[in-house]
Amino acid sequence: MEIEQVYTRLPYTPTKTQIRILDVIFRTHERCIYSLIEAANGVGKTTCLATAAALLAKQGVRTTIFCMTYKQISRVINELKKIDADIKAVVIGSHNALCCSDNSATPRTICRIKSLRFSCAYSRPSADYLPWLFDADELVRESRAKGVCAYEAAWQSVNNAQIILATQAYLLYDNSWKKISRFVDNTFLLVDECHNLIHSGVSVFSFTLDFESPICKRVLQKVMSRTRWSKRKLLEKLGDEESFLKNTEQEITALIDSKNNYLLWKIINEYSQIKLLWEANYERLFIRQKQCEGYLGYPEEYLNQRFRAFRGGVLVSATPGSIETYKRIVHDTPLYVEKLPAPYTKDQLKVFILNDFSTRYKERTPQNYIKVCERIFRLLGKTGNLGVYFPSYEYLNKIAATIAERYPTIPFIAHSASLVELNHYGNRVMLSVQGGREGEGSEIPGGLDMVLVVGLALPFPKSLLMAREKMYRGLGISNPEEPAYISWATQKAVQAIGRVIRGPNDKGIGILMDRRFEYRHVLKSLPSWFQSYIWRSADFEQLMRLLEV
Ligand code: SF4
């Protein structure tokens, strides 16, 4: 399709950047290759993906779009509705995401228990129920009103869909991929926020060790007898999965008469989490701070197998990270890389690096926590809404505790485990975690004028990161630490600073508070468009003077 033809069929006038993105997508499709597009936040990448998928559908091309969350999928669906209200786009998802039960008549997701599969109050949809162009919430609402299961409705329609939308979990996890792969074979692939593929692929699962089920508790006792496991050793200790499943079915069946549907749903969820210990593809399991986390070192390898199913595709992100990673993923298919120029003026975004601080472990002292708190309040004097992003939940909790102790009159609102709000003389501070929900994807109510990134958030666990570094070194990569882990840390920081600009007229300031951001290899791993907004490195007092101007 000629790109000029495309403009006339759109309900909006695309910008120069959007025209370029659309052009790359169509050329990529024609050549059956892969492309990676790096473009800043707010340029309309999601709109372009929806537009391209809709226009390709008109030519009979089926597309599969993977987003990180159902919320991001919902944005794509909204764009599709504006472009073509008749398009057959379906959102597929997990039992938990698409279950219609609200725990009143029967427990949510009861169908996951084999012997109780048919006890659900919702029936199967008839073949004429077509769930096109609903996001996950709309699909659940609509299906519930009709008395049918949204999960079944979505999966029974997927074969006839022109556009399939799913979360990236379906690309990453074995069981999810098994379920979706027969429908997406030979479709054109679009991945939004593709930088999440590697992070989520390395940390395969994570759940809190706070369970109700006696059977699960017994399994966890064994798991918690050590702080780290290889999968092989753990399975030797746990025994076979069959007897666990049999016991859990018996436990649920015995509880079903209690009619405590909320408890039953909670326990069903616990089973599905514990099952991951047998079924998920992980190498190492870590138990720390009441969390059980499974890790796999090299998701590039199995993503490579999965990408072979598609007839090419486009991956987009504001912070894609190292190109080497994507070369590994697409392997023997050509990869075209497009880095789009910075879309904002120099006045819209100013980024400073503070070179008098670090969150290295040896520098995580009570004095430094106090220093961070003092800096937060001094910066708040220069702005209305300040977002502060820490390297971990542990760091966030330390700062919240220090503020509570030193500034007892300042009111706190804990919105969630990863978002704490403070109000100070009419100004607002949102404390959050880099890479957490509020660092990317979710909008902060009221927006942010300034973002302070505290520390370079290097991922965990170190042993696997070192193994990844070794793997990339073995491939002859001159800076193996960049694809192995540095890019993830800088991606989280850039995504956090991206919170200050959500629309074309927004303005904001970003502060990277860790001297390691000045290191050459760290600076190099920042996206090209972002590098052009870095004003200068300074110490905190210099920064305060610069902010006066
Ligand atoms: S059949 Fe559907 S509505 Fe019923 S429990 Fe399963 S997912 Fe929920």
Coordinates of C-alpha atoms and ligand atoms in Angstrom, one line a residue:
M1 CA 0.0 0.0 0.0
E2 CA 1.3 3.5 -0.8
I3 CA 1.7 5.5 2.3
E4 CA -0.1 8.5 0.7
Q5 CA -3.2 6.4 0.3
V6 CA -3.1 5.7 4.1
Y7 CA -3.5 9.4 5.1
T8 CA -6.9 9.7 3.3
R9 CA -8.3 6.8 5.3
L10 CA -7.5 8.0 8.8
P11 CA -9.8 9.8 11.2
Y12 CA -6.8 12.1 12.2
T13 CA -4.0 13.9 10.5
P14 CA -0.8 12.0 11.3
T15 CA 2.3 13.9 12.4
K16 CA 5.6 13.5 10.6
T17 CA 6.8 11.0 13.2
Q18 CA 3.6 9.0 12.9
I19 CA 3.9 8.9 9.1
R20 CA 7.4 7.6 9.5
I21 CA 6.3 4.9 12.0
L22 CA 3.5 3.8 9.6
D23 CA 5.8 3.8 6.7
V24 CA 8.3 1.5 8.6
I25 CA 5.4 -0.9 9.6
F26 CA 4.1 -1.2 6.0
R27 CA 7.6 -1.7 4.5
T28 CA 8.4 -4.3 7.2
H29 CA 5.3 -6.2 6.3
E30 CA 6.1 -6.1 2.6
R31 CA 9.5 -7.5 3.2
C32 CA 8.5 -10.1 5.9
I33 CA 11.3 -8.9 8.2
Y34 CA 11.4 -7.5 11.7
S35 CA 11.8 -3.8 12.6
L36 CA 12.6 -2.1 15.9
I37 CA 11.3 1.5 16.3
E38 CA 12.7 3.7 19.1
A39 CA 10.4 6.7 19.5
A40 CA 9.8 9.0 22.6
N41 CA 6.8 8.8 24.9
G42 CA 3.8 10.7 23.7
V43 CA 4.4 10.6 19.9
G44 CA 1.4 8.3 19.3
K45 CA 3.1 4.9 18.9
T46 CA 0.0 3.1 20.1
T47 CA -2.2 5.0 17.6
C48 CA 0.2 4.0 14.8
L49 CA 0.0 0.3 15.8
A50 CA -3.8 0.4 15.8
T51 CA -3.8 2.2 12.5
A52 CA -1.4 -0.1 10.8
A53 CA -3.3 -3.2 12.1
A54 CA -6.6 -1.8 10.9
L55 CA -5.3 -1.0 7.4
L56 CA -3.5 -4.3 7.0
A57 CA -6.8 -6.0 8.0
K58 CA -8.5 -4.3 5.1
Q59 CA -5.9 -6.1 2.8
G60 CA -6.7 -9.4 4.5
V61 CA -3.6 -9.5 6.7
R62 CA -4.1 -10.8 10.2
T63 CA -2.2 -9.1 13.0
T64 CA -1.4 -10.1 16.5
I65 CA -0.7 -7.2 18.9
F66 CA 1.0 -7.8 22.2
C67 CA 0.9 -5.2 24.9
M68 CA 2.3 -5.3 28.5
T69 CA -1.1 -4.8 30.3
Y70 CA -4.8 -5.0 29.7
K71 CA -4.9 -1.2 30.2
Q72 CA -2.5 -0.7 27.3
I73 CA -4.6 -3.2 25.2
S74 CA -7.6 -1.0 26.0
R75 CA -5.9 2.0 24.5
V76 CA -5.3 0.1 21.3
I77 CA -9.0 -1.0 21.2
N78 CA -10.1 2.6 21.7
E79 CA -7.9 3.7 18.7
L80 CA -9.3 0.8 16.6
K81 CA -12.9 1.9 17.4
K82 CA -12.1 5.4 15.9
I83 CA -10.6 4.0 12.8
D84 CA -13.0 1.2 11.9
A85 CA -16.0 0.3 14.0
D86 CA -16.6 -2.9 12.0
I87 CA -13.2 -4.5 12.5
K88 CA -13.0 -7.9 14.0
A89 CA -10.5 -7.4 16.9
V90 CA -10.6 -9.6 19.9
V91 CA -8.9 -9.4 23.2
I92 CA -7.8 -12.8 24.6
G93 CA -6.7 -13.3 28.1
S94 CA -6.4 -15.5 31.2
H95 CA -9.2 -16.9 33.3
N96 CA -8.6 -14.3 35.9
A97 CA -8.8 -11.4 33.5
L98 CA -11.9 -12.6 31.7
C99 CA -13.9 -14.4 34.4
C100 CA -17.4 -13.1 34.6
S101 CA -18.1 -14.3 38.1
D102 CA -18.0 -11.8 40.9
N103 CA -17.9 -14.6 43.6
S104 CA -21.6 -14.3 44.4
A105 CA -23.2 -17.3 42.7
T106 CA -20.0 -19.4 42.2
P107 CA -16.3 -18.7 43.0
R108 CA -14.3 -16.9 40.3
T109 CA -12.3 -19.2 38.0
I110 CA -13.8 -22.3 39.6
C111 CA -13.6 -23.9 36.1
R112 CA -9.8 -24.3 36.7
I113 CA -10.5 -27.1 39.1
K114 CA -11.0 -30.1 36.9
S115 CA -13.7 -31.9 38.9
L116 CA -15.7 -28.6 39.3
R117 CA -15.3 -27.4 35.7
F118 CA -19.0 -27.4 35.0
S119 CA -20.3 -25.9 38.2
C120 CA -19.9 -22.3 37.1
A121 CA -23.0 -20.2 37.0
Y122 CA -22.1 -18.7 33.5
S123 CA -22.8 -20.8 30.4
R124 CA -20.8 -21.1 27.2
P125 CA -21.6 -18.5 24.6
S126 CA -23.4 -19.5 21.5
A127 CA -21.6 -19.2 18.1
D128 CA -23.4 -16.0 17.2
Y129 CA -22.0 -14.1 20.2
L130 CA -19.2 -12.0 18.7
P131 CA -17.0 -10.2 21.1
W132 CA -15.3 -7.8 18.6
L133 CA -13.8 -4.5 19.7
F134 CA -14.3 -4.9 23.5
D135 CA -11.5 -4.3 25.9
A136 CA -11.2 -6.8 28.7
D137 CA -13.5 -4.9 31.1
E138 CA -16.1 -4.2 28.4
L139 CA -16.0 -7.9 27.4
V140 CA -16.6 -9.1 31.0
R141 CA -19.4 -6.6 31.5
E142 CA -21.1 -7.4 28.2
S143 CA -20.8 -11.2 28.7
R144 CA -21.9 -11.0 32.3
A145 CA -25.1 -9.2 31.2
K146 CA -25.8 -12.0 28.7
G147 CA -25.0 -14.7 31.3
V148 CA -22.1 -16.2 29.3
C149 CA -18.4 -16.6 30.0
A150 CA -16.2 -13.9 28.6
Y151 CA -13.1 -16.1 28.6
E152 CA -14.9 -18.8 26.5
A153 CA -16.4 -16.1 24.2
A154 CA -13.0 -14.6 23.4
W155 CA -11.2 -17.8 22.8
Q156 CA -13.9 -19.3 20.6
S157 CA -13.8 -16.2 18.3
V158 CA -10.1 -15.9 17.9
N159 CA -9.9 -18.0 14.8
N160 CA -12.2 -15.5 12.9
A161 CA -10.5 -12.4 14.2
Q162 CA -8.6 -10.0 11.9
I163 CA -6.7 -8.6 14.9
I164 CA -5.8 -10.5 18.0
L165 CA -4.7 -8.6 21.1
A166 CA -3.1 -10.2 24.1
T167 CA -0.7 -9.4 26.9
Q168 CA 3.0 -10.1 26.5
A169 CA 2.7 -12.9 29.0
Y170 CA 1.3 -15.0 26.0
L171 CA 4.7 -14.6 24.3
L172 CA 6.7 -15.3 27.4
Y173 CA 5.2 -18.2 29.3
D174 CA 5.1 -21.8 28.1
N175 CA 1.5 -22.6 28.9
S176 CA 0.2 -19.3 27.6
W177 CA 2.2 -19.7 24.4
K178 CA 0.9 -23.2 23.9
K179 CA -2.6 -21.9 24.1
I180 CA -2.2 -18.9 21.7
S181 CA 0.4 -20.3 19.2
R182 CA -2.0 -22.2 17.0
F183 CA -4.1 -19.1 16.4
V184 CA -1.2 -16.6 15.7
D185 CA 0.8 -18.7 13.3
N186 CA 1.8 -16.7 10.2
T187 CA 0.1 -13.5 11.5
F188 CA 2.0 -10.2 11.4
L189 CA 3.4 -9.3 14.8
L190 CA 3.2 -5.9 16.6
V191 CA 4.7 -5.5 20.1
D192 CA 4.1 -2.4 22.0
E193 CA 6.5 -1.4 24.8
C194 CA 8.8 -4.2 23.7
H195 CA 11.4 -3.5 26.3
N196 CA 9.3 -5.4 28.8
L197 CA 9.9 -8.7 26.9
I198 CA 13.3 -9.2 28.5
H199 CA 12.6 -8.0 32.0
S200 CA 9.4 -10.1 32.3
G201 CA 11.1 -13.0 30.6
V202 CA 13.9 -13.0 33.1
S203 CA 11.8 -12.8 36.2
V204 CA 9.4 -15.5 35.2
F205 CA 7.1 -15.2 38.2
S206 CA 6.8 -13.7 41.6
F207 CA 4.3 -14.2 44.4
T208 CA 3.9 -13.3 48.0
L209 CA 4.2 -16.1 50.6
D210 CA 1.0 -15.4 52.3
F211 CA -1.3 -18.4 51.6
E212 CA -4.6 -19.7 53.1
S213 CA -4.7 -23.2 51.8
P214 CA -3.2 -25.9 54.1
I215 CA -2.0 -27.9 51.1
C216 CA -0.2 -24.9 49.7
K217 CA 1.2 -24.0 53.1
R218 CA 2.8 -27.4 53.4
V219 CA 4.5 -27.0 50.0
L220 CA 5.7 -23.6 51.0
Q221 CA 7.2 -24.9 54.2
K222 CA 9.5 -27.0 52.0
V223 CA 10.2 -24.1 49.7
M224 CA 11.1 -21.8 52.5
S225 CA 13.6 -24.2 54.1
R226 CA 16.2 -22.5 51.8
T227 CA 16.6 -19.0 50.3
R228 CA 17.6 -20.2 46.8
W229 CA 16.9 -23.3 44.7
S230 CA 17.6 -24.7 41.3
K231 CA 14.4 -26.0 39.7
R232 CA 15.8 -29.6 39.6
K233 CA 16.6 -29.6 43.4
L234 CA 13.3 -28.1 44.3
L235 CA 11.3 -30.6 42.3
E236 CA 13.2 -33.4 43.9
K237 CA 12.1 -32.0 47.3
L238 CA 8.5 -31.4 46.3
G239 CA 7.7 -34.7 44.7
D240 CA 5.4 -35.1 41.7
E241 CA 2.8 -32.6 40.6
E242 CA 0.1 -35.2 40.2
S243 CA -0.3 -35.8 43.9
F244 CA -0.3 -32.1 44.6
L245 CA -3.1 -31.5 42.1
K246 CA -5.1 -34.5 43.5
N247 CA -4.8 -33.1 47.0
T248 CA -5.8 -29.6 46.0
E249 CA -8.9 -30.8 44.1
Q250 CA -9.9 -32.7 47.3
E251 CA -9.3 -29.6 49.4
I252 CA -11.5 -27.4 47.1
T253 CA -14.2 -30.0 46.8
A254 CA -14.4 -30.3 50.6
L255 CA -14.7 -26.5 50.9
I256 CA -17.3 -26.0 48.2
D257 CA -20.3 -26.5 50.5
S258 CA -19.0 -23.7 52.8
K259 CA -20.2 -21.2 50.1
N260 CA -17.3 -18.9 51.1
N261 CA -16.7 -18.1 47.4
Y262 CA -14.1 -15.4 48.1
L263 CA -12.0 -17.8 50.1
L264 CA -12.4 -20.5 47.4
W265 CA -11.3 -18.1 44.7
K266 CA -8.3 -17.1 46.8
I267 CA -7.3 -20.7 47.3
I268 CA -7.8 -21.5 43.5
N269 CA -5.4 -18.6 42.8
E270 CA -2.9 -20.0 45.3
Y271 CA -3.0 -23.4 43.5
S272 CA -2.3 -21.8 40.2
Q273 CA 0.7 -20.0 41.7
I274 CA 2.1 -23.0 43.4
K275 CA 1.7 -25.0 40.2
L276 CA 4.2 -22.7 38.6
L277 CA 6.9 -24.3 40.7
W278 CA 6.4 -27.4 38.6
E279 CA 5.3 -25.9 35.3
A280 CA 7.1 -22.6 34.7
N281 CA 10.3 -22.5 32.8
Y282 CA 12.8 -21.1 35.4
E283 CA 16.3 -22.0 36.4
R284 CA 16.6 -20.4 39.9
L285 CA 14.1 -19.7 42.6
F286 CA 14.8 -17.1 45.3
I287 CA 13.0 -16.6 48.6
R288 CA 13.4 -13.0 49.9
Q289 CA 11.4 -10.6 51.9
K290 CA 8.3 -12.9 51.9
Q291 CA 8.5 -13.2 48.1
C292 CA 9.0 -16.3 46.0
E293 CA 10.6 -15.4 42.7
G294 CA 11.5 -17.6 39.7
Y295 CA 14.2 -16.5 37.3
L296 CA 15.4 -17.6 33.9
G297 CA 18.6 -16.3 32.5
Y298 CA 18.1 -16.1 28.7
P299 CA 14.5 -15.4 27.5
E300 CA 16.1 -14.3 24.2
E301 CA 16.5 -18.0 23.3
Y302 CA 12.9 -19.1 23.7
L303 CA 11.5 -15.8 22.3
N304 CA 13.5 -16.6 19.2
Q305 CA 11.6 -19.8 18.8
R306 CA 8.3 -18.0 19.2
F307 CA 9.1 -15.2 16.8
R308 CA 9.6 -17.9 14.1
A309 CA 5.8 -18.4 14.1
F310 CA 5.1 -14.9 12.7
R311 CA 5.6 -13.5 9.2
G312 CA 7.7 -10.7 10.5
G313 CA 6.7 -7.8 12.7
V314 CA 7.5 -4.5 14.4
L315 CA 8.5 -3.9 18.0
V316 CA 8.2 -0.4 19.4
S317 CA 9.3 1.3 22.6
A318 CA 10.5 4.7 23.9
T319 CA 13.3 2.7 25.6
P320 CA 14.0 -0.5 23.7
G321 CA 17.4 -1.0 25.2
S322 CA 20.3 -2.8 23.5
I323 CA 19.9 -3.7 19.8
E324 CA 22.0 -6.9 20.5
T325 CA 19.1 -8.3 22.5
Y326 CA 16.7 -8.0 19.6
K327 CA 19.2 -9.4 17.1
R328 CA 19.3 -12.5 19.3
I329 CA 15.5 -12.7 19.4
V330 CA 14.9 -12.4 15.6
H331 CA 18.1 -14.5 14.9
D332 CA 18.2 -15.3 11.2
T333 CA 15.5 -12.8 10.1
P334 CA 16.8 -9.3 9.1
L335 CA 16.2 -6.6 11.7
Y336 CA 15.8 -3.0 10.6
V337 CA 16.3 -0.4 13.3
E338 CA 14.7 3.1 13.2
K339 CA 15.5 5.7 15.9
L340 CA 13.2 8.6 15.6
P341 CA 14.3 12.1 16.6
A342 CA 13.4 13.8 19.8
P343 CA 9.9 15.2 19.5
Y344 CA 10.0 17.9 22.2
T345 CA 11.7 21.3 22.3
K346 CA 14.7 21.8 24.7
D347 CA 12.4 23.9 26.9
Q348 CA 9.9 21.1 27.3
L349 CA 12.2 18.6 28.9
K350 CA 15.3 19.2 30.9
V351 CA 17.3 16.4 32.4
F352 CA 20.0 16.8 35.0
I353 CA 22.4 14.2 36.4
L354 CA 23.3 14.6 40.1
N355 CA 26.9 13.4 40.6
D356 CA 27.1 13.7 44.4
F357 CA 25.0 10.6 45.3
S358 CA 24.6 6.9 44.6
T359 CA 22.4 4.1 45.8
R360 CA 25.2 1.5 45.7
Y361 CA 24.6 -1.0 48.6
K362 CA 27.5 0.3 50.7
E363 CA 26.0 3.9 50.4
R364 CA 22.6 2.9 51.7
T365 CA 23.1 4.3 55.1
P366 CA 20.6 6.1 57.5
Q367 CA 22.4 9.4 56.7
N368 CA 21.8 8.9 53.0
Y369 CA 18.1 8.1 53.6
I370 CA 17.9 11.4 55.6
K371 CA 19.7 13.2 52.8
V372 CA 17.2 11.9 50.2
C373 CA 14.3 13.1 52.4
E374 CA 15.7 16.6 52.8
R375 CA 16.3 16.8 49.0
I376 CA 12.8 15.7 48.3
F377 CA 11.4 18.6 50.4
R378 CA 13.8 21.1 48.9
L379 CA 12.9 20.1 45.4
L380 CA 9.2 20.3 46.3
G381 CA 9.8 24.0 47.0
K382 CA 10.6 24.4 43.2
T383 CA 7.6 22.5 41.7
G384 CA 4.0 21.7 42.2
N385 CA 3.8 17.9 41.7
L386 CA 7.0 15.9 42.2
G387 CA 7.3 12.2 41.4
V388 CA 10.1 10.3 43.2
Y389 CA 11.1 6.9 41.9
F390 CA 13.3 4.6 44.0
P391 CA 15.4 1.6 43.0
S392 CA 13.3 -0.9 45.0
Y393 CA 10.3 -1.4 47.3
E394 CA 12.7 -1.8 50.2
Y395 CA 14.2 1.6 49.5
L396 CA 10.7 3.2 49.2
N397 CA 9.8 1.7 52.5
K398 CA 13.0 3.1 54.2
I399 CA 12.3 6.6 52.9
A400 CA 8.6 6.5 53.9
A401 CA 9.7 5.4 57.4
T402 CA 12.4 8.1 57.6
I403 CA 9.8 10.8 56.5
A404 CA 7.3 9.5 59.1
E405 CA 9.9 9.7 61.8
R406 CA 11.4 13.1 60.9
Y407 CA 8.3 14.9 59.6
P408 CA 5.5 13.4 61.7
T409 CA 3.0 16.1 60.8
I410 CA 3.1 15.5 57.0
P411 CA 0.1 13.5 56.0
F412 CA 0.7 10.2 54.1
I413 CA -1.8 8.5 51.7
A414 CA -0.7 4.9 50.8
H415 CA -2.5 4.3 47.5
S416 CA -0.8 0.9 47.1
A417 CA 2.4 -0.9 48.1
S418 CA 4.1 1.0 45.3
L419 CA 2.5 4.4 45.5
V420 CA 2.6 6.7 48.5
E421 CA 1.4 10.3 48.4
L422 CA 2.6 13.2 50.6
N423 CA 1.0 16.6 50.8
H424 CA 3.1 19.6 51.8
Y425 CA 1.8 23.2 51.8
G426 CA -0.4 22.4 48.8
N427 CA 2.3 20.7 46.8
R428 CA 2.3 17.0 46.3
V429 CA 5.0 14.2 46.2
M430 CA 4.3 10.8 44.8
L431 CA 6.8 8.2 46.0
S432 CA 7.0 5.1 43.8
V433 CA 9.4 2.5 42.4
Q434 CA 11.3 2.5 39.1
G435 CA 9.8 -0.2 36.9
G436 CA 6.7 -0.4 39.1
R437 CA 3.1 0.2 37.8
E438 CA 3.4 3.9 38.4
G439 CA 6.8 4.1 36.7
E440 CA 5.2 3.0 33.4
G441 CA 1.7 2.4 32.0
S442 CA -0.4 3.8 34.8
E443 CA -1.0 7.5 34.8
I444 CA -0.4 9.5 38.0
P445 CA -3.6 11.4 38.8
G446 CA -3.0 15.2 38.2
G447 CA 0.3 14.5 36.3
L448 CA 3.9 15.4 37.4
D449 CA 6.0 18.5 36.8
M450 CA 9.3 17.1 38.0
V451 CA 10.6 13.6 38.4
L452 CA 13.5 12.6 40.7
V453 CA 15.0 9.2 39.9
V454 CA 16.8 8.0 43.0
G455 CA 19.6 5.6 42.0
L456 CA 20.4 3.3 39.1
A457 CA 18.1 0.4 39.7
L458 CA 20.2 -2.6 38.7
P459 CA 18.1 -5.7 38.5
F460 CA 18.3 -8.9 40.6
P461 CA 19.7 -11.6 40.9
K462 CA 23.3 -10.9 40.4
S463 CA 24.3 -14.4 39.5
L464 CA 22.0 -14.6 36.5
L465 CA 23.0 -11.1 35.4
M466 CA 26.6 -12.2 35.4
A467 CA 25.7 -15.3 33.4
R468 CA 23.9 -13.1 30.9
E469 CA 27.0 -10.9 30.6
K470 CA 29.1 -14.0 30.0
M471 CA 26.8 -15.2 27.3
Y472 CA 26.9 -11.8 25.5
R473 CA 30.7 -11.6 25.9
G474 CA 30.9 -15.1 24.3
L475 CA 29.0 -13.7 21.3
G476 CA 31.7 -11.2 20.8
I477 CA 29.8 -8.2 22.0
S478 CA 32.2 -5.5 23.2
N479 CA 30.0 -4.0 25.9
P480 CA 28.2 -7.2 27.2
E481 CA 26.9 -5.6 30.4
E482 CA 24.6 -3.3 28.3
P483 CA 22.3 -6.0 26.8
A484 CA 22.9 -8.2 29.9
Y485 CA 21.4 -5.7 32.5
I486 CA 22.5 -2.0 32.2
S487 CA 19.8 -1.2 29.6
W488 CA 17.0 -2.4 31.9
A489 CA 18.1 0.0 34.6
T490 CA 18.3 3.0 32.3
Q491 CA 15.0 2.0 30.7
K492 CA 13.3 2.2 34.1
A493 CA 14.8 5.6 34.8
V494 CA 13.8 7.0 31.4
Q495 CA 10.3 5.6 31.6
A496 CA 9.9 7.3 35.0
I497 CA 11.1 10.7 33.6
G498 CA 8.7 10.2 30.7
R499 CA 5.9 10.7 33.3
V500 CA 6.4 14.5 33.1
I501 CA 5.4 14.6 29.4
R502 CA 2.1 12.9 28.6
G503 CA 0.9 15.4 25.9
P504 CA 2.4 17.6 23.2
N505 CA 2.2 20.8 25.3
D506 CA 3.5 19.4 28.6
K507 CA 6.8 20.6 30.2
G508 CA 8.9 19.0 32.8
I509 CA 12.2 18.4 34.6
G510 CA 13.9 15.1 35.1
I511 CA 16.7 14.5 37.7
L512 CA 18.8 11.3 37.6
M513 CA 20.3 11.2 41.1
D514 CA 23.2 8.7 40.9
R515 CA 26.7 9.4 39.7
R516 CA 26.7 6.1 37.8
F517 CA 24.4 7.8 35.2
E518 CA 27.5 9.7 34.2
Y519 CA 29.5 6.6 33.3
R520 CA 30.1 6.4 29.6
H521 CA 28.6 2.9 29.1
V522 CA 25.5 3.9 31.1
L523 CA 25.0 7.2 29.2
K524 CA 25.4 5.2 25.9
S525 CA 22.6 2.9 26.9
L526 CA 20.1 5.7 27.1
P527 CA 17.8 6.1 24.1
S528 CA 19.1 8.6 21.5
W529 CA 16.1 10.9 21.7
F530 CA 16.5 11.1 25.5
Q531 CA 20.3 11.9 25.4
S532 CA 19.5 15.2 23.6
Y533 CA 17.6 16.5 26.7
I534 CA 20.4 16.0 29.2
W535 CA 21.5 19.5 30.1
R536 CA 24.3 18.8 32.5
S537 CA 25.7 17.0 35.5
A538 CA 25.7 18.9 38.7
D539 CA 25.8 18.5 42.5
F540 CA 22.6 19.1 44.4
E541 CA 23.4 22.7 45.4
Q542 CA 24.3 23.6 41.8
L543 CA 21.0 22.1 40.7
M544 CA 19.1 24.2 43.1
R545 CA 20.8 27.3 41.7
L546 CA 20.0 26.2 38.2
L547 CA 16.4 25.7 39.0
E548 CA 16.2 29.3 40.3
V549 CA 16.9 30.5 36.7
Ligands
SF4_1 S1 -16.3 -20.7 33.0 FE1 -15.8 -18.5 32.7 S2 -17.1 -17.4 34.1 FE2 -17.1 -19.5 34.8 S3 -15.5 -19.6 36.3 FE3 -14.5 -20.2 34.3 S4 -13.7 -18.2 33.5 FE4 -15.2 -17.7 35.1

